[in-house]
Phi, psi and omega in degrees: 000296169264125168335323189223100187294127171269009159276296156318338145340270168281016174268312190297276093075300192279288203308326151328307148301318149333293183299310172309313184286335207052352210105349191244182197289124177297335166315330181286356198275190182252191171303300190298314187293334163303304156320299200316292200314317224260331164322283208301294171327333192266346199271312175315348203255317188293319187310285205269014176272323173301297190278351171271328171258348161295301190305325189268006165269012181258316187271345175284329122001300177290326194255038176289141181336317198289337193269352174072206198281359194269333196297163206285329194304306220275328190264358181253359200085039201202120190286328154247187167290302140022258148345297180311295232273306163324276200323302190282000170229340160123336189288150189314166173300307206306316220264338167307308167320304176292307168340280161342293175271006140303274172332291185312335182297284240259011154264036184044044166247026200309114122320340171309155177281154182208136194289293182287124189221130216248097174271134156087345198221189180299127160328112181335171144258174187219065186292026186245333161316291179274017166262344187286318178294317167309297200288337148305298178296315164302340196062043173269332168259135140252163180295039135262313175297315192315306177297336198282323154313300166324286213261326186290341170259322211067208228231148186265144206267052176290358156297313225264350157232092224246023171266316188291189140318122169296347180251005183304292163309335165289351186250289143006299154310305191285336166278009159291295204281331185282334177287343192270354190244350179259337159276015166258035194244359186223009155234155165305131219273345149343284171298353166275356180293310190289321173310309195269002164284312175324298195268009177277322204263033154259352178263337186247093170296328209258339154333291179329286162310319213251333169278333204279321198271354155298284147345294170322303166309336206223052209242135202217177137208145151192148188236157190224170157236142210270168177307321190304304196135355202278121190274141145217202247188164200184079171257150158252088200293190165227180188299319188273319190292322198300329199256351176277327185284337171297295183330275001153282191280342154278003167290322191282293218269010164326308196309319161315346169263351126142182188293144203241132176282083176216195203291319183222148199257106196269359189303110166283117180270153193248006165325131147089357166250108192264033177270140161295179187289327193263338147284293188329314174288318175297327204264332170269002141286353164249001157295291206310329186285352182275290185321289222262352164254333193259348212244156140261176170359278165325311167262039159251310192260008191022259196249007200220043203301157178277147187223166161288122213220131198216130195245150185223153161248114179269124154359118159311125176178229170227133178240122184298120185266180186282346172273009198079332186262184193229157173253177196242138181028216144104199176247129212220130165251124196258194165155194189225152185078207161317321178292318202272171175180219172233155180229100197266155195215105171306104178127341192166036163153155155194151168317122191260185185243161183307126171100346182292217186177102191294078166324123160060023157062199217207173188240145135319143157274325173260129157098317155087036176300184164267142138215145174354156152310290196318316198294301181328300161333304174317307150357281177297319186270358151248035197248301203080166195243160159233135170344140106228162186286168163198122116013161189266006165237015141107344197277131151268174183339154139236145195254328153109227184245007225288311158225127208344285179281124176303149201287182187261328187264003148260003160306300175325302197303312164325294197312292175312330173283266195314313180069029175118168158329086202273035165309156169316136168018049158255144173276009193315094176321182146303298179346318212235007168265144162283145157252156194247128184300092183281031137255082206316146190281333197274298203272338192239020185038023193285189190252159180283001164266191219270315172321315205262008164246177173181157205264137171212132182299218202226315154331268173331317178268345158267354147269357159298271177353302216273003190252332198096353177304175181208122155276142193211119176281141165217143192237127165283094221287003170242350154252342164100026197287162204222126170227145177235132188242136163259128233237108149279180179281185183273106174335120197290324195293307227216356180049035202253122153236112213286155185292122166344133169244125183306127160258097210291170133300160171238035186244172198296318169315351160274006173241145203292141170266137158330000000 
């Protein structure tokens, strides 16, 4: 029935540990064997995740509604399967639930809503579905990524382009799903969540609108008071609010992150301040609303207002700037207040100017979420735009050595390239990243360009210093693509030296656009 049986899996899984622990206390162990161990568990956990969700849609199954009191749940004591399956494993409705429909996944029995839907006739095939499903039974995935994928790309909308080649999204989908199955081995599944909400909205521009404008509906407050007196608070943001208030409190709680390698030193001291990160953020979402009823703009942010900062790709062509003249194909960053603008990025995407018209709405630069053509366009017109460059293999500018600290339009650039921190499984924004020289500037004379950098958080880049790593750029001589590994030093215990680790991007632009 299935290709990758998950009980050899696990067995073979078991007897490995066996052999690692030995007899002794895991605590006795050394770091590599702990690691090793905590592997193996993990390879032991997906193994029995597969048969704990196949059985319980095999009991769930047995207990369908149409059998009455003869389904099996009902012939056990239990009024649903549900009910059985909580008992017989201990676990919550959510994890029972999710089980049921994993199992239901992986005998091609999906209970789930499916945007394409096949009347009357053979079920579509779906080779992004059943690649997703190998990779559950193999154990290249567990069923929290399965799931994280699953509900974060959907289904390919192929109605909604009824222009198109009908196998186009589906093939499209399945080369989604193979890069979301090869980063889940190096992120969280938060972040793979999000990675695969990235890549549904590059593939679904008109998507794209249509979750915004849900969201947008379904955008709230609301407030209560507790038995105590304690007033508390409830928001449901929509997208555009979401990304002003991310702005907004990482601009506050920046300082706290330690010194930023940048032109000018924005640090605040926080001596003498014991407020948690979360009275910060309260006390500084309740400035602004004092500031911002008393003040305009200017005397609430003087020169330095927090902004939204949003990259757009535009259709090759001509995109009209705010100055009249235009830019031509490329990559763009817009945004709001002092901070923000459009960025057109020449060669494979660009920023657009006010009054223009924005092909497939535009991404965050932190998180790289979607938004609409209509919010951009906003954007753009009060915002205005800034430039940057890029090559026909996707590399921005270069600047050269003349000076140390990278420029502000190659920050931008890093930042459009990088999507954030590409430390091992950091979720990091751009915001909140330094950029780091993989050529040290002082001992290696490396250059000041957009190539010889790359974004890293204020963790990551001081523990690359303090670890002794090296990032090392290797350029692929037939597209000419920039990839970057990270070279630790030699294990001081054991002199063991470990294989290079690819260090992904996080920007949306590593998934094929529509």
């Amino acid at each position: 029935m299935d290709d990758v049986e998950p009980l050899p899996r696990l067995c073979a899984a078991v007897a490995r540990l066996d052999g690692l622990v030995a007899g002794r206390a895991v605590e006795a162990l050394h770091d590599d064997e702990i690691l090793r161990v905590m592997s193996e568990l993990a390879a032991t956990r997906n193994a029995l995740d597969v048969l704990v969700a196949r059985a319980a849609r095999a009991i769930d199954a047995r207990s369908a509604r149409e059998l009455g009191v003869a389904g099996l749940a009902q012939r056990r004591g239990h009024r649903t399967a549900t009910e059985l399956l909580q008992t017989l494993t201990g676990q919550t409705r959510v994890e029972v639930t999710r089980a049921v429909r994993t199992g239901g996944e992986l005998v091609g029995d999906s209970t789930e809503p499916r945007e394409r839907a096949s009347v009357g006739g053979p079920a579509p095939a779906e080779p992004w579905r059943d690649a997703l499903r190998h990779a559950l039974r193999a154990g290249a995935i567990g069923q929290a990524q399965f799931q994280a994928v699953l509900v974060g790309l959907g289904a390919p909308p192929v109605e909604r382009y009824p222009e198109m080649d009908a196998d186009f999204l589906p093939r499209a989908w399945a080369v989604a799903v193979e890069k979301l199955i090869a980063e889940a081995p190096h992120v969280v599944v938060e972040e793979l969540r999000a990675s695969a909400r990235v890549a549904r909205d590059r593939l679904d521009p008109v998507g794209v609108t249509l979750r915004f404008e849900e969201r947008f509906a379904a955008r709230s407050y609301r407030s209560w008071i507790d038995e105590h007196g304690q007033r508390h608070g409830r928001f449901v943001f929509d997208d555009d609010a979401a990304a002003w208030v991310d702005a907004i409190l990482q601009a506050a709680l920046r300082p706290r992150r330690g010194p930023r390698f940048v032109d000018t030193d924005a640090r605040v001291a926080d001596a003498g301040d014991d407020r948690s990160g979360e009275q910060i953020a309260y006390d500084t979402l309740i400035a602004v609303l004092r500031t911002g009823a008393a003040a305009d703009p200017a005397q609430a942010f003087g020169d330095r207002q927090p902004g939204v900062r949003i990259v757009v790709e535009a259709a090759a062509g001509t995109v009209p700037r705010a100055d009249g003249g235009a830019w031509t194909g490329g990559a763009a960053r817009a945004g709001t207040g002092a901070t923000a603008g459009a960025v057109p990025v020449a060669g494979s995407g660009a920023r657009t100017g006010a009054g223009s018209v924005v092909h497939g709405g535009g991404h965050l630069e932190d998180g790289g979420e979607a938004l609409p053509r209509g919010v951009v366009e906003s954007y753009v017109c009060d915002a205005g735009t800034v430039a940057v460059s890029l090559d026909d293999a996707g590399r921005p500018l270069d600047v050269g050595r003349h000076q140390r600290l990278f420029t502000r339009a190659q920050r931008i650039a890093i930042a459009v390239r990088d999507g954030g921190c590409i430390g091992v499984g950091c979720r990091a924004p751009v915001s909140q990243c330094e950029m780091h020289h993989i050529d040290h500037w002082a001992a290696d004379r490396g250059r000041t360009d957009v190539d010889d950098g790359v974004a890293l958080c204020r963790n990551h880049h001081l523990g690359l210093h303090n670890r002794g790593e090296r990032i090392v750029r290797q350029r692929d001589p037939a597209t000419g693509r920039d990839s970057y590994w990270l070279h630790a030093p030699p294990n001081q215990r054991t002199g063991e030296v470990r294989a290079p680790m690819l260090l992904r991007s996080r920007s949306p632009r590593r998934f094929q656009a529509a």
